[in-house]
Amino acid sequence: MSFSQELTKKEISEIVEKIPDLISENYVFRNKGDSIVAQFTQNIKSKKYLSIKNHDILAQSLTSDLQKISNDKHVYVKYHKPNEKKEDFDWEAWEREERVLEKKQNFGFTEVKILHGNIGYIRIIEFMHPQRGMPTAVAAMKLVENTDGLIIDIRDNGGGYGGLMNYVLNHYFDGGPTHISTTIYSDKDKLPNKEYSSDLVYGKLRVNTPLYIITNKKTGSAAEFFAYTLQSFNKAKIVGQVTVGAAHMNSFYPLNGNFRISISTAAPINPKTKTNWETNGVIPDHSCRADEIEKALELIKKDIRNNANSG
């Protein structure tokens, strides 16, 4: 099948008719998967896709319908042109580039300072490699450990590795390990994976000190986990904009004719909310423009005054 050819009805049928079984077998939530299949099967029976002759338009149409049905951004269809080269990924070159970027961006910690009123401020643009970046994370948290409150700015932070994110998060939990998330899988051979806070903190804990997290529309993935977890455990207030809404983990499955489908195959579940931030994003406690850092500063100073008065 060449890219210039138009799709035939037979080819379209062979593509779309594989989708229900793949979703039924692999979607992370079985009941929801069954519901998606039931509704999508009605689309197939209506023959609405058989008139689409263009490959990219078919992928777009299938994606649009599947996401409307599932309310899940990780369910989508893509088409790859037959002449696209599929070379083996050069992991060594990728790691070399990653190491260079880590140094240039200080392992994601691009600003660490003390603001007027003894308020700490940390800007984290990405949660980078935990083994290489841990000394930087430790240094950042040590610098602000004597402040009366802390603002963590994760605008434009699309996520990254979990290690540094967890290290910063650990400063707001004391006592024994706290159950903060359970990842469930569609693969029946994989048991649910429980994640806990840790007492691995090289410095002072920040329990009961005000924390404000600034988010925007580009805050995603691990950065959303960070904000959502601290918010749900009443450890932080979120200021800014609703985040991306990317919680689930996806896997790809081949369809006919160089099409493939992405399906959510794992999901983190917060023990407090019994759900996660997929599609809806992390909802700010205080909505404002993404550039209004002053809003977070105003709110955190008010919290500090209230704490002092109540003490």
XYZ file of C-alpha atoms in Angstrom:
311
model
C 0.000 0.000 0.000
C 1.664 3.268 -1.077
C 0.954 6.603 0.543
C -0.538 8.009 -2.673
C -3.233 5.360 -2.854
C -6.688 6.025 -1.521
C -8.084 3.724 1.104
C -10.606 1.142 -0.038
C -13.639 0.137 2.003
C -12.075 -3.277 2.569
C -8.873 -1.740 3.923
C -10.816 0.601 6.214
C -12.846 -2.297 7.581
C -9.695 -4.281 8.304
C -8.265 -1.304 10.223
C -11.256 -0.289 12.335
C -12.529 -3.778 13.107
C -9.331 -4.635 15.035
C -9.828 -1.723 17.426
C -12.635 -3.103 19.655
C -10.739 -6.299 20.500
C -7.523 -4.417 21.259
C -9.322 -2.034 23.611
C -11.274 -4.836 25.255
C -8.091 -6.829 25.880
C -5.783 -3.998 26.938
C -7.617 -0.971 28.386
C -6.607 -0.435 32.010
C -10.166 -0.203 33.393
C -12.166 -3.207 32.177
C -15.652 -1.748 32.693
C -14.733 1.489 30.979
C -13.020 -0.466 28.195
C -16.235 -2.423 27.619
C -18.195 0.828 27.458
C -15.752 2.317 24.923
C -16.016 -0.826 22.801
C -19.827 -0.823 22.886
C -20.058 2.791 21.710
C -17.289 2.516 19.131
C -18.835 -0.659 17.705
C -21.957 1.378 16.963
C -19.792 3.751 14.932
C -18.434 0.819 12.948
C -21.920 -0.530 12.312
C -23.042 2.880 11.036
C -20.322 2.613 8.339
C -19.305 6.225 9.013
C -15.622 5.535 8.323
C -16.032 3.747 4.988
C -16.272 6.980 2.983
C -12.899 8.294 4.249
C -10.265 7.724 1.586
C -7.323 9.632 3.102
C -5.056 7.882 5.629
C -4.386 10.889 7.863
C -8.031 11.950 7.898
C -9.074 8.437 8.930
C -6.570 8.507 11.808
C -7.860 11.923 12.880
C -11.498 10.828 12.677
C -10.872 7.662 14.690
C -8.888 9.614 17.296
C -11.588 12.263 17.635
C -14.339 9.679 18.131
C -12.345 7.470 20.496
C -11.376 10.410 22.694
C -14.950 11.700 22.823
C -16.161 8.256 23.833
C -13.386 7.509 26.330
C -12.582 10.994 27.650
C -8.991 9.728 27.617
C -6.233 11.620 25.779
C -4.045 8.531 25.655
C -6.450 6.712 23.316
C -5.654 7.686 19.744
C -4.805 6.370 16.279
C -1.775 7.345 14.194
C -0.784 6.653 10.609
C 2.844 6.200 9.554
C 3.747 6.724 5.917
C 5.268 3.589 4.362
C 8.354 5.504 3.216
C 9.155 6.732 6.720
C 12.458 5.268 7.876
C 12.192 3.184 11.013
C 15.791 3.126 12.189
C 16.869 1.677 15.519
C 16.899 4.302 18.230
C 20.410 5.410 19.227
C 20.166 5.252 23.020
C 23.811 6.196 23.571
C 23.487 9.385 21.503
C 20.254 10.218 23.298
C 21.892 9.832 26.719
C 24.848 12.003 25.667
C 22.432 14.750 24.607
C 20.475 14.335 27.838
C 23.614 14.748 29.944
C 24.582 17.934 28.098
C 21.074 19.377 28.583
C 21.076 18.457 32.271
C 24.204 20.506 32.913
C 22.958 23.470 30.887
C 19.665 23.495 32.794
C 21.085 22.677 36.243
C 19.128 19.413 36.327
C 15.882 21.339 35.961
C 16.416 23.627 38.986
C 16.842 26.868 37.048
C 16.081 29.301 39.903
C 16.483 28.933 43.656
C 16.269 32.060 45.807
C 14.928 33.685 48.962
C 12.250 36.307 48.327
C 11.308 39.236 50.564
C 9.561 38.049 53.724
C 11.718 34.906 54.001
C 9.810 33.063 51.265
C 11.681 30.415 49.321
C 11.248 30.165 45.554
C 12.289 27.223 43.350
C 11.710 27.036 39.597
C 11.822 23.457 38.267
C 11.439 23.197 34.479
C 11.878 19.406 34.328
C 12.440 16.519 36.736
C 15.694 15.188 35.321
C 17.702 12.005 35.896
C 17.548 11.211 39.644
C 20.986 9.635 40.065
C 22.804 12.449 38.310
C 20.536 15.253 39.556
C 20.057 14.315 43.219
C 22.915 16.490 44.567
C 21.335 19.511 42.869
C 17.900 18.723 44.319
C 19.426 18.320 47.778
C 21.279 21.630 47.462
C 18.120 23.440 46.307
C 16.045 22.206 49.227
C 18.869 22.929 51.681
C 19.064 26.528 50.487
C 15.400 27.165 51.311
C 15.118 24.984 54.429
C 14.994 27.917 56.857
C 12.308 29.847 55.000
C 8.833 30.364 56.465
C 7.118 29.268 53.265
C 7.988 27.950 49.817
C 6.804 28.558 46.258
C 7.610 25.820 43.739
C 7.130 26.958 40.151
C 6.481 24.095 37.712
C 5.093 26.084 34.814
C 6.108 24.518 31.461
C 7.389 21.435 33.325
C 6.270 18.513 31.166
C 7.368 15.871 33.681
C 10.439 13.662 33.491
C 11.795 11.104 35.936
C 10.160 10.327 39.246
C 13.185 10.355 41.569
C 13.808 14.088 41.966
C 10.082 14.776 42.067
C 9.683 12.271 44.901
C 12.637 13.707 46.795
C 11.135 17.200 46.908
C 7.702 15.759 47.749
C 9.157 13.774 50.682
C 9.890 16.991 52.591
C 6.151 17.396 53.268
C 5.519 13.985 54.857
C 6.726 12.888 58.282
C 6.488 9.741 60.365
C 6.380 6.393 58.615
C 5.988 5.972 54.856
C 2.670 7.355 53.541
C 0.839 5.555 50.766
C 0.581 8.213 48.019
C -0.366 6.265 44.880
C -1.186 2.847 43.442
C -0.515 2.073 39.783
C -2.827 -0.529 38.298
C -2.224 -2.390 35.043
C -4.310 -4.009 32.355
C -1.768 -6.842 32.234
C -3.198 -9.452 34.612
C 0.309 -10.725 35.364
C 1.281 -7.363 36.864
C 0.224 -6.753 40.441
C -0.776 -3.209 41.469
C 2.296 -1.191 42.421
C 1.951 0.890 45.594
C 4.112 3.980 45.963
C 5.000 5.511 49.320
C 6.647 8.668 50.572
C 10.119 8.199 52.015
C 12.080 9.612 54.944
C 15.051 10.063 52.587
C 15.524 13.798 53.171
C 18.969 15.377 53.632
C 17.894 18.350 55.716
C 14.847 19.729 57.468
C 11.329 18.538 56.783
C 8.824 21.191 55.715
C 5.729 19.647 57.281
C 3.150 22.288 58.284
C 4.970 25.083 56.444
C 3.006 26.819 53.657
C 3.653 25.507 50.143
C 2.282 27.019 46.955
C 2.785 25.387 43.571
C 2.451 27.429 40.376
C 1.135 25.562 37.311
C 0.127 26.349 33.754
C -1.339 24.625 30.701
C 2.017 22.985 29.923
C 2.511 21.382 33.346
C 2.250 17.640 32.675
C 2.930 14.037 33.642
C 5.315 13.700 36.651
C 4.901 17.417 37.415
C 1.137 16.848 37.580
C 1.680 13.869 39.905
C 3.726 16.168 42.147
C 1.077 18.906 42.280
C -1.927 16.561 42.481
C -0.442 14.454 45.296
C 0.546 17.388 47.480
C -2.814 19.064 46.879
C -4.847 15.941 47.669
C -2.970 15.396 50.949
C -3.534 19.060 51.904
C 0.183 19.754 51.799
C 0.032 22.480 49.127
C -2.182 24.981 47.374
C -2.099 25.202 43.583
C -2.000 28.611 41.913
C -2.257 29.265 38.176
C -3.890 27.312 35.369
C -5.368 23.837 34.879
C -2.630 21.414 33.836
C -2.327 19.123 30.794
C -4.272 16.148 32.190
C -1.833 13.340 31.337
C -2.019 10.699 34.057
C -2.334 7.352 32.310
C 0.492 5.309 30.794
C -0.043 4.053 27.268
C 1.093 1.256 24.975
C 0.958 1.011 21.171
C -0.622 -1.786 19.147
C -0.407 -2.315 15.367
C -3.424 -2.047 13.105
C -3.466 -2.863 9.399
C -1.880 -0.634 6.763
C 0.742 1.196 8.865
C -1.841 2.422 11.372
C -1.368 1.925 15.094
C -3.482 2.628 18.176
C -2.435 3.979 21.563
C -4.337 2.523 24.534
C -4.116 3.382 28.234
C -2.681 0.266 29.873
C -1.758 1.588 33.330
C -3.057 4.289 35.661
C -1.945 5.819 38.965
C -4.744 5.994 41.536
C -4.541 8.465 44.394
C -5.673 6.901 47.720
C -7.321 10.150 48.828
C -9.333 10.956 45.708
C -9.704 7.359 44.427
C -8.934 8.677 40.935
C -6.306 10.771 39.116
C -5.918 13.854 36.923
C -6.370 12.221 33.499
C -8.079 14.618 31.046
C -9.321 16.977 33.791
C -5.836 18.096 34.812
C -4.858 19.402 38.237
C -7.408 22.045 39.202
C -5.878 25.129 40.885
C -7.103 26.228 44.305
C -6.555 29.770 43.042
C -6.928 30.353 39.293
C -4.985 33.198 37.734
C -2.864 34.044 34.719
C 0.235 31.898 34.423
C 2.509 34.948 34.789
C 1.061 36.073 38.128
C 3.757 34.869 40.530
C 2.753 37.784 42.763
C -0.538 35.985 43.438
C 1.267 33.007 44.973
C 3.477 35.329 46.988
C 0.477 37.255 48.313
C -1.311 34.058 49.342
C 1.670 32.434 51.008
C 2.426 35.569 53.062
C -1.186 35.538 54.242
C -0.786 31.889 55.309
C 2.370 32.708 57.248
C 0.632 35.565 59.066
C -2.311 33.306 59.926
C 0.040 30.601 61.235
C 1.851 33.141 63.390
C -1.420 34.497 64.819
C -2.803 31.029 65.536
C 0.453 30.025 67.203
